[in-house]
Tab-separated table of C-alpha atoms in Angstrom:
chain	number	residue	atom	x	y	z
Z	28	MET	CA	-8.517	33.689	-53.182
Z	29	THR	CA	-6.792	31.207	-50.476
Z	30	LYS	CA	-3.118	31.708	-50.892
Z	31	PRO	CA	-1.735	27.981	-50.559
Z	32	ILE	CA	1.072	26.855	-48.517
Z	33	ARG	CA	3.544	24.777	-50.221
Z	34	ARG	CA	7.100	24.920	-48.461
Z	35	VAL	CA	6.733	23.609	-45.019
Z	36	GLY	CA	9.057	23.689	-41.991
Z	37	VAL	CA	8.857	20.969	-39.624
Z	38	VAL	CA	10.830	20.935	-35.801
Z	39	GLY	CA	11.276	18.160	-33.950
Z	40	SER	CA	11.621	15.199	-36.194
Z	41	GLY	CA	10.235	12.533	-33.406
Z	42	VAL	CA	7.870	10.157	-34.336
Z	43	MET	CA	4.941	12.472	-34.347
Z	44	GLY	CA	7.688	15.474	-36.667
Z	45	SER	CA	8.836	12.967	-38.878
Z	46	GLY	CA	5.340	11.337	-39.335
Z	47	ILE	CA	3.579	14.935	-40.135
Z	48	ALA	CA	6.691	16.159	-43.024
Z	49	ALA	CA	6.338	12.316	-44.374
Z	50	HIS	CA	3.089	13.374	-44.934
Z	51	MET	CA	3.155	16.846	-45.960
Z	52	ALA	CA	6.075	15.465	-49.163
Z	53	ASN	CA	3.403	13.064	-49.571
Z	54	ALA	CA	1.360	16.195	-50.808
Z	55	GLY	CA	3.960	17.491	-53.325
Z	56	LEU	CA	4.965	20.137	-51.016
Z	57	ASP	CA	8.762	20.552	-50.069
Z	58	VAL	CA	9.915	20.230	-46.686
Z	59	LEU	CA	13.202	21.103	-44.345
Z	60	LEU	CA	13.288	18.857	-41.152
Z	61	LEU	CA	14.794	20.576	-38.269
Z	62	ASP	CA	15.827	18.360	-34.851
Z	63	ILE	CA	18.430	19.320	-32.504
Z	64	VAL	CA	22.363	18.721	-32.971
Z	65	PRO	CA	23.054	15.910	-31.229
Z	66	ARG	CA	24.970	16.624	-27.243
Z	67	ASP	CA	27.694	13.793	-27.687
Z	68	LEU	CA	29.538	15.126	-30.972
Z	69	THR	CA	33.263	14.700	-30.728
Z	70	GLU	CA	35.184	17.816	-31.071
Z	71	GLU	CA	36.108	16.933	-34.447
Z	72	GLN	CA	32.288	15.912	-35.197
Z	73	LYS	CA	31.138	20.064	-34.284
Z	74	THR	CA	32.533	20.960	-37.028
Z	75	ASN	CA	30.703	18.257	-39.492
Z	76	LYS	CA	27.652	19.488	-41.010
Z	77	LYS	CA	26.398	15.858	-41.030
Z	78	ALA	CA	27.178	14.888	-38.197
Z	79	ARG	CA	25.433	17.341	-36.150
Z	80	ASP	CA	22.516	16.861	-38.638
Z	81	ARG	CA	22.182	12.974	-37.149
Z	82	ILE	CA	19.193	13.465	-35.039
Z	83	ALA	CA	16.998	14.786	-37.985
Z	84	ALA	CA	18.466	12.708	-40.626
Z	85	ASP	CA	17.939	8.996	-38.358
Z	86	ASN	CA	14.506	9.878	-37.749
Z	87	LEU	CA	14.087	10.120	-41.332
Z	88	ALA	CA	16.136	7.336	-41.823
Z	89	ALA	CA	13.513	5.636	-39.679
Z	90	THR	CA	10.277	6.986	-41.178
Z	91	LYS	CA	11.182	5.419	-44.245
Z	92	LYS	CA	11.083	1.872	-43.191
Z	93	ALA	CA	8.093	2.266	-40.399
Z	94	ARG	CA	4.840	-0.221	-41.301
Z	95	PRO	CA	2.522	0.226	-42.323
Z	96	ALA	CA	4.484	2.443	-44.336
Z	97	LEU	CA	4.664	6.520	-43.623
Z	98	PHE	CA	5.542	7.881	-47.409
Z	99	PHE	CA	2.699	7.329	-50.393
Z	100	HIS	CA	6.155	5.856	-51.824
Z	101	PRO	CA	9.687	5.848	-51.068
Z	102	SER	CA	10.723	8.566	-53.931
Z	103	HIS	CA	8.351	10.906	-52.071
Z	104	ALA	CA	11.262	11.226	-48.967
Z	105	GLY	CA	12.983	13.264	-51.602
Z	106	ARG	CA	11.176	16.027	-50.602
Z	107	VAL	CA	12.419	16.317	-47.645
Z	108	THR	CA	15.306	17.962	-46.705
Z	109	VAL	CA	17.672	17.454	-43.090
Z	110	GLY	CA	18.735	19.383	-40.742
Z	111	ASN	CA	19.471	20.865	-37.299
Z	112	ILE	CA	18.484	23.887	-35.751
Z	113	ASP	CA	21.391	25.969	-34.741
Z	114	ASP	CA	22.733	26.051	-38.291
Z	115	ASP	CA	19.349	26.462	-40.106
Z	116	LEU	CA	16.711	28.262	-38.460
Z	117	ALA	CA	16.786	31.158	-40.817
Z	118	LYS	CA	16.151	28.091	-43.377
Z	119	LEU	CA	12.808	29.050	-42.045
Z	120	GLU	CA	12.310	31.848	-43.478
Z	121	GLY	CA	11.110	31.215	-46.716
Z	122	CYS	CA	8.469	28.478	-45.828
Z	123	ASP	CA	5.106	29.169	-45.945
Z	124	LEU	CA	4.146	27.474	-42.452
Z	125	VAL	CA	6.523	26.808	-39.901
Z	126	VAL	CA	4.730	23.122	-37.712
Z	127	GLU	CA	6.275	23.112	-34.243
Z	128	ALA	CA	7.366	19.551	-32.646
Z	129	ILE	CA	9.119	19.269	-30.433
Z	130	ILE	CA	9.002	18.215	-26.243
Z	131	GLU	CA	6.077	19.434	-24.847
Z	132	ASN	CA	7.920	20.944	-22.190
Z	133	LEU	CA	6.139	25.173	-21.826
Z	134	LYS	CA	9.391	26.706	-21.439
Z	135	ILE	CA	11.098	25.105	-24.270
Z	136	LYS	CA	8.373	26.166	-27.085
Z	137	GLN	CA	8.683	29.459	-25.309
Z	138	ALA	CA	11.981	29.898	-26.101
Z	139	PHE	CA	11.771	28.353	-29.536
Z	140	PHE	CA	9.480	30.574	-30.812
Z	141	ASP	CA	11.576	32.853	-28.891
Z	142	LYS	CA	14.069	32.423	-31.274
Z	143	LEU	CA	11.896	31.469	-34.737
Z	144	ASP	CA	10.279	34.357	-34.592
Z	145	GLN	CA	13.639	35.659	-35.401
Z	146	VAL	CA	13.993	34.365	-39.013
Z	147	ILE	CA	10.630	34.358	-40.472
Z	148	ASP	CA	8.867	36.286	-43.135
Z	149	ASP	CA	6.012	38.156	-41.814
Z	150	ASP	CA	3.425	36.282	-43.317
Z	151	THR	CA	4.751	32.861	-42.078
Z	152	ILE	CA	2.124	30.641	-40.333
Z	153	VAL	CA	2.905	29.351	-37.356
Z	154	ALA	CA	1.419	25.699	-35.988
Z	155	SER	CA	2.316	23.746	-32.916
Z	156	ASN	CA	1.247	19.723	-32.975
Z	157	THR	CA	1.189	20.725	-28.612
Z	158	SER	CA	-1.505	18.180	-27.493
Z	159	GLY	CA	-2.206	19.599	-24.822
Z	160	LEU	CA	-0.527	23.238	-23.944
Z	161	ARG	CA	-2.488	26.562	-23.906
Z	162	ILE	CA	-2.172	28.768	-27.097
Z	163	VAL	CA	-2.112	31.706	-24.285
Z	164	ASP	CA	0.606	30.141	-22.790
Z	165	MET	CA	2.929	29.466	-25.536
Z	166	ILE	CA	2.074	32.778	-27.362
Z	167	GLU	CA	3.300	34.980	-24.003
Z	168	GLY	CA	4.756	38.551	-25.055
Z	169	ARG	CA	4.572	37.499	-28.665
Z	170	ASP	CA	4.083	40.443	-30.780
Z	171	GLU	CA	0.881	40.982	-32.837
Z	172	ARG	CA	2.578	39.810	-36.264
Z	173	PHE	CA	3.070	36.768	-34.910
Z	174	ARG	CA	-0.222	35.631	-32.255
Z	175	LYS	CA	-2.332	36.257	-36.031
Z	176	ASN	CA	-0.455	34.137	-37.591
Z	177	PHE	CA	-0.335	31.121	-34.589
Z	178	LEU	CA	-2.486	28.189	-34.006
Z	179	VAL	CA	-2.928	24.940	-32.927
Z	180	MET	CA	-2.358	22.017	-35.610
Z	181	HIS	CA	-2.976	18.620	-34.215
Z	182	PHE	CA	-2.213	15.911	-35.733
Z	183	PHE	CA	-2.815	12.554	-35.024
Z	184	ASN	CA	-0.804	9.215	-34.772
Z	185	PRO	CA	0.148	7.622	-37.776
Z	186	VAL	CA	-0.667	10.776	-39.213
Z	187	ARG	CA	-0.581	9.248	-43.253
Z	188	TYR	CA	-3.432	7.384	-41.460
Z	189	MET	CA	-5.244	9.330	-39.006
Z	190	LYS	CA	-7.872	11.184	-40.532
Z	191	LEU	CA	-8.934	13.564	-37.740
Z	192	LEU	CA	-6.757	16.878	-37.908
Z	193	GLU	CA	-7.804	19.429	-35.165
Z	194	LEU	CA	-7.125	23.414	-35.907
Z	195	VAL	CA	-7.401	25.618	-32.921
Z	196	PRO	CA	-7.596	29.355	-33.160
Z	197	GLY	CA	-5.582	31.311	-30.551
Z	198	PRO	CA	-7.526	34.817	-29.554
Z	199	GLU	CA	-5.821	36.374	-32.494
Z	200	THR	CA	-5.693	34.222	-35.036
Z	201	SER	CA	-6.425	35.603	-38.483
Z	202	ASP	CA	-9.867	34.256	-40.759
Z	203	GLU	CA	-7.799	33.977	-43.479
Z	204	VAL	CA	-5.105	31.551	-41.508
Z	205	MET	CA	-7.212	29.187	-40.634
Z	206	ALA	CA	-8.785	29.263	-43.831
Z	207	ARG	CA	-5.098	28.645	-45.582
Z	208	VAL	CA	-4.499	25.666	-43.339
Z	209	ALA	CA	-7.811	24.287	-42.959
Z	210	LYS	CA	-8.003	23.956	-47.012
Z	211	LEU	CA	-4.381	22.232	-46.835
Z	212	GLY	CA	-5.382	19.947	-44.166
Z	213	ARG	CA	-8.660	19.202	-46.439
Z	214	ASP	CA	-7.683	19.507	-50.503
Z	215	MET	CA	-3.704	18.111	-49.783
Z	216	LEU	CA	-3.841	16.215	-46.441
Z	217	GLY	CA	-7.464	13.928	-46.959
Z	218	LYS	CA	-7.631	15.331	-43.390
Z	219	GLY	CA	-10.923	16.011	-41.843
Z	220	ILE	CA	-10.602	19.274	-40.141
Z	221	VAL	CA	-12.493	19.706	-36.192
Z	222	VAL	CA	-12.093	23.078	-35.214
Z	223	GLY	CA	-11.702	23.116	-31.068
Z	224	LYS	CA	-11.335	25.844	-28.413
Z	225	ASP	CA	-7.995	26.547	-26.116
Z	226	THR	CA	-8.209	23.857	-23.464
Z	227	PRO	CA	-6.988	21.571	-22.682
Z	228	ASN	CA	-6.359	18.579	-24.391
Z	229	PHE	CA	-9.019	20.025	-27.222
Z	230	VAL	CA	-11.442	17.745	-28.256
Z	231	GLY	CA	-10.312	14.417	-29.576
Z	232	ASN	CA	-8.124	14.176	-26.338
Z	233	ARG	CA	-10.447	15.143	-23.968
Z	234	ILE	CA	-13.490	13.681	-24.472
Z	235	GLY	CA	-11.425	9.852	-25.662
Z	236	VAL	CA	-9.479	10.021	-22.498
Z	237	HIS	CA	-12.239	10.592	-20.372
Z	238	SER	CA	-14.356	7.898	-22.534
Z	239	MET	CA	-10.930	5.555	-21.508
Z	240	MET	CA	-10.590	6.656	-18.037
Z	241	THR	CA	-14.372	5.940	-17.524
Z	242	THR	CA	-13.933	2.240	-18.842
Z	243	ILE	CA	-10.929	1.485	-16.618
Z	244	HIS	CA	-12.918	2.263	-13.494
Z	245	GLN	CA	-16.472	0.492	-14.231
Z	246	MET	CA	-13.928	-2.894	-15.121
Z	247	VAL	CA	-12.510	-2.041	-11.853
Z	248	ALA	CA	-15.995	-1.607	-10.522
Z	249	ASP	CA	-17.501	-4.242	-11.696
Z	250	GLY	CA	-14.251	-7.144	-11.266
Z	251	LEU	CA	-14.234	-7.752	-14.957
Z	252	THR	CA	-10.760	-8.290	-17.179
Z	253	PRO	CA	-9.470	-6.723	-20.248
Z	254	GLU	CA	-10.757	-9.174	-22.425
Z	255	ASP	CA	-14.138	-9.162	-20.738
Z	256	VAL	CA	-14.198	-5.313	-21.334
Z	257	ASP	CA	-12.484	-5.337	-24.822
Z	258	ALA	CA	-15.960	-8.007	-25.719
Z	259	ILE	CA	-17.735	-5.413	-24.893
Z	260	THR	CA	-17.111	-2.142	-26.447
Z	261	GLY	CA	-15.800	-3.213	-30.189
Z	262	PRO	CA	-17.682	-4.163	-32.545
Z	263	PRO	CA	-21.021	-4.810	-30.651
Z	264	MET	CA	-20.281	-1.073	-29.658
Z	265	GLY	CA	-19.504	0.279	-33.099
Z	266	HIS	CA	-15.220	0.386	-32.713
Z	267	PRO	CA	-13.488	-1.364	-34.314
Z	268	LYS	CA	-12.020	-4.960	-33.516
Z	269	SER	CA	-9.150	-2.816	-30.939
Z	270	ALA	CA	-11.946	-2.010	-28.550
Z	271	SER	CA	-10.526	-0.582	-25.781
Z	272	PHE	CA	-6.976	-2.322	-23.999
Z	273	ARG	CA	-5.522	-3.010	-27.839
Z	274	THR	CA	-6.052	0.342	-29.033
Z	275	ALA	CA	-4.161	1.518	-25.338
Z	276	ASP	CA	-1.580	-0.617	-26.833
Z	277	LEU	CA	-1.396	0.845	-30.130
Z	278	VAL	CA	-1.627	4.279	-28.464
Z	279	GLY	CA	0.831	4.204	-26.009
Z	280	LEU	CA	0.561	3.744	-22.122
Z	281	ASP	CA	2.799	6.381	-21.377
Z	282	THR	CA	1.114	8.760	-24.438
Z	283	PHE	CA	-2.189	8.239	-22.826
Z	284	ALA	CA	-1.209	8.620	-18.915
Z	285	HIS	CA	0.317	11.743	-19.725
Z	286	VAL	CA	-2.437	12.519	-21.232
Z	287	ALA	CA	-5.082	11.951	-18.102
Z	288	LYS	CA	-2.695	13.430	-15.841
Z	289	ASN	CA	-2.954	16.027	-17.813
Z	290	CYS	CA	-6.489	16.604	-18.279
Z	291	TYR	CA	-6.497	16.149	-14.010
Z	292	ASP	CA	-3.820	18.667	-12.645
Z	293	ALA	CA	-4.866	21.067	-15.045
Z	294	LEU	CA	-8.992	21.263	-15.107
Z	295	PRO	CA	-9.599	22.050	-11.500
Z	296	ASP	CA	-13.217	22.917	-11.752
Z	297	ASP	CA	-14.443	19.974	-13.958
Z	298	GLU	CA	-17.411	18.315	-12.480
Z	299	GLU	CA	-15.969	14.839	-13.380
Z	300	ARG	CA	-12.374	15.796	-12.935
Z	301	ASP	CA	-11.692	12.046	-10.219
Z	302	VAL	CA	-12.346	10.179	-13.123
Z	303	PHE	CA	-8.635	11.614	-15.443
Z	304	LYS	CA	-7.012	9.978	-11.802
Z	305	VAL	CA	-4.712	7.503	-13.507
Z	306	PRO	CA	-5.374	4.112	-11.624
Z	307	SER	CA	-1.859	2.656	-9.789
Z	308	PHE	CA	-1.894	0.059	-12.345
Z	309	VAL	CA	-1.153	2.275	-14.782
Z	310	ASP	CA	1.455	3.955	-13.214
Z	311	GLY	CA	2.853	0.612	-12.948
Z	312	MET	CA	2.645	-0.273	-16.399
Z	313	VAL	CA	3.921	2.724	-17.178
Z	314	GLU	CA	6.888	1.987	-14.284
Z	315	LYS	CA	7.914	-0.774	-16.087
Z	316	LYS	CA	7.821	0.099	-19.561
Z	317	LEU	CA	4.441	-2.098	-19.897
Z	318	LEU	CA	3.816	0.523	-22.996
Z	319	GLY	CA	1.958	-1.228	-25.856
Z	320	ASN	CA	3.473	-2.350	-28.923
Z	321	LYS	CA	5.797	0.141	-28.951
Z	322	THR	CA	7.692	-1.686	-26.013
Z	323	ARG	CA	6.423	-5.552	-27.398
Z	324	GLY	CA	3.678	-5.723	-23.714
Z	325	GLY	CA	0.878	-3.665	-22.687
Z	326	PHE	CA	-2.010	-4.647	-21.712
Z	327	TYR	CA	-1.488	-7.792	-24.314
Z	328	LYS	CA	1.676	-9.740	-25.019
Z	329	LYS	CA	2.830	-11.989	-27.813
Z	330	SER	CA	4.299	-15.154	-26.481
Z	331	LYS	CA	5.360	-17.865	-28.728
Z	332	THR	CA	2.746	-19.534	-27.167
Z	333	GLY	CA	-0.042	-16.789	-28.075
Z	334	ILE	CA	-1.229	-13.789	-26.765
Z	335	GLU	CA	-1.236	-12.979	-22.727
Z	336	THR	CA	-3.125	-10.597	-20.630
Z	337	LEU	CA	-1.984	-8.126	-17.665
Z	338	ASP	CA	-3.254	-9.910	-14.626
Z	339	LEU	CA	-3.480	-6.018	-13.525
Z	340	ALA	CA	-3.573	-7.031	-9.689
Z	341	THR	CA	0.281	-8.286	-10.126
Z	342	LEU	CA	1.315	-6.942	-13.411
Z	343	GLU	CA	2.787	-10.319	-14.514
Z	344	TYR	CA	1.556	-11.690	-17.787
Z	345	ARG	CA	-1.065	-14.675	-18.171
Z	346	PRO	CA	-2.406	-16.957	-20.888
Z	347	LYS	CA	-5.809	-14.797	-22.879
Z	348	GLY	CA	-8.768	-15.636	-21.230
Z	349	GLY	CA	-12.450	-13.720	-20.385
Z	350	ASP	CA	-16.275	-14.719	-19.127
Z	351	GLU	CA	-17.323	-16.952	-21.923
Z	352	ALA	CA	-20.327	-15.764	-22.009
Z	353	ILE	CA	-19.679	-12.276	-22.227
Z	354	TYR	CA	-17.647	-13.170	-25.513
Z	355	LYS	CA	-20.185	-15.119	-26.460
Z	356	ALA	CA	-23.391	-12.498	-26.213
Z	357	CYS	CA	-20.479	-10.007	-27.551
Z	358	LYS	CA	-20.106	-12.258	-30.656
Z	359	LYS	CA	-23.757	-12.818	-31.901
Z	360	ILE	CA	-24.416	-8.813	-31.170
Z	361	GLY	CA	-21.627	-7.523	-33.247
Z	362	LYS	CA	-23.229	-9.682	-35.655
Z	363	ILE	CA	-26.020	-7.564	-36.313
Z	364	SER	CA	-25.427	-5.146	-39.355
Z	365	ASP	CA	-27.711	-1.919	-37.774
Z	366	PRO	CA	-25.042	-0.200	-36.084
Z	367	ALA	CA	-27.939	1.418	-34.160
Z	368	GLU	CA	-29.798	-1.925	-33.639
Z	369	ARG	CA	-26.317	-3.112	-31.891
Z	370	LEU	CA	-26.008	-0.378	-29.978
Z	371	ARG	CA	-30.181	-1.139	-28.628
Z	372	LYS	CA	-29.091	-4.703	-28.244
Z	373	LEU	CA	-25.848	-4.017	-26.702
Z	374	VAL	CA	-27.618	-2.074	-23.962
Z	375	ALA	CA	-30.665	-3.832	-23.463
Z	376	ALA	CA	-28.601	-7.296	-22.577
Z	377	ASP	CA	-28.409	-9.377	-19.706
Z	378	GLY	CA	-26.114	-9.542	-17.406
Z	379	LYS	CA	-22.855	-7.773	-16.984
Z	380	VAL	CA	-23.179	-7.004	-20.382
Z	381	GLY	CA	-25.838	-4.334	-20.620
Z	382	GLU	CA	-24.824	-2.969	-17.624
Z	383	PHE	CA	-21.260	-2.398	-17.698
Z	384	ALA	CA	-22.178	-1.411	-21.443
Z	385	TRP	CA	-24.836	1.020	-20.113
Z	386	LYS	CA	-22.715	2.698	-17.573
Z	387	VAL	CA	-19.780	3.754	-19.869
Z	388	LEU	CA	-22.237	4.585	-22.531
Z	389	SER	CA	-24.534	7.053	-20.363
Z	390	LYS	CA	-21.368	8.166	-19.092
Z	391	SER	CA	-19.144	8.768	-21.605
Z	392	LEU	CA	-22.765	10.640	-23.609
Z	393	ALA	CA	-22.844	12.644	-21.004
Z	394	TYR	CA	-19.893	14.302	-20.501
Z	395	ALA	CA	-19.465	15.190	-23.287
Z	396	ALA	CA	-22.591	16.756	-24.104
Z	397	ARG	CA	-21.785	19.105	-21.850
Z	398	ARG	CA	-18.294	19.801	-23.082
Z	399	ILE	CA	-20.750	21.650	-26.064
Z	400	GLY	CA	-19.643	25.284	-25.457
Z	401	GLU	CA	-16.615	24.821	-24.012
Z	402	ILE	CA	-14.034	22.739	-25.970
Z	403	THR	CA	-16.167	23.493	-28.868
Z	404	ASP	CA	-19.288	25.137	-30.314
Z	405	ASP	CA	-20.018	22.280	-33.062
Z	406	VAL	CA	-22.122	19.545	-32.063
Z	407	ASP	CA	-20.371	17.660	-34.808
Z	408	ALA	CA	-16.698	18.318	-34.062
Z	409	VAL	CA	-17.354	15.998	-31.149
Z	410	ASP	CA	-19.022	13.075	-32.775
Z	411	ASP	CA	-16.269	14.163	-36.181
Z	412	ALA	CA	-13.236	13.639	-33.502
Z	413	MET	CA	-14.018	10.473	-31.874
Z	414	LYS	CA	-14.853	9.489	-35.470
Z	415	TRP	CA	-11.755	10.446	-37.054
Z	416	GLY	CA	-9.587	9.614	-34.429
């Protein structure tokens, strides 16, 4: 019988860490949420435990106010105890699972695992929520006990609502550990499990970002606008109404650019490496903090007069527009109830609509097919990652 996971430690209380802690609490688990001690404390505050716990406490408070709500009920926040890494690391000893959600810096993660290794029980499972760092690098120098209990547990944001949970075992991760974490994810957290391999950005981000980058490059090549592309890649293509660029605004341009650059840097032998090269206008958007919803403006922005679209040449906003013929054609196709028939009509459409849709879909699907065996051995895993993530 698989030993249940009842007490969880989450280290790192940022957006992902707090979201993970909240959803663990939703499942009825006791959670210890830790973060660093603030660096700006006065001499008096340095001996005040409440002040030392401020980062985790403030982030938990923000999570309570999040919209859409991250807790099933406000009372569930009572299952989360906050603390700090310097004073409370030893409290992780009694945890069945510790989820690391700290900064995406290999040396910092390695240093943390060195400290963690000294306080946890022999059977404590350690999971990293990294979105791109390799397991073999993170556990370098760790003993056999630590390595067999280690895996990647990659959640997607917002944790409560995104169904995808990627589990990635290391070369020595035990089958029992994988079974326990999969049971937790599936039966208690309500997640769809995709098992990937220890490759850059795993399954969802590798395929998803390739598809998005293919879309961006094709948009530039065909002289289309974000509105034109979103009309094509939304419901007509079987995607949500957020389509490509509204989805990018939801995710955050900084996050998207980071994943793309990580793929480009970490995949020198990928036959489509150049697809991951971030266009200059995306770099410009990141530099100007046009990151999407988190900065109240990305590819789109709400203004007093309505929705505005970013002009990618000038990085200035203009009234939302787009090609009326593209919009009308896509609206008609989007009304077809059968997704397969809808897709057939889309790629067979005359002019820019069909040409763009076929170029993007054919390139993206062919790339995904070629990754089987590299990022996962399961064909369905790629479909599930795209569907759930």
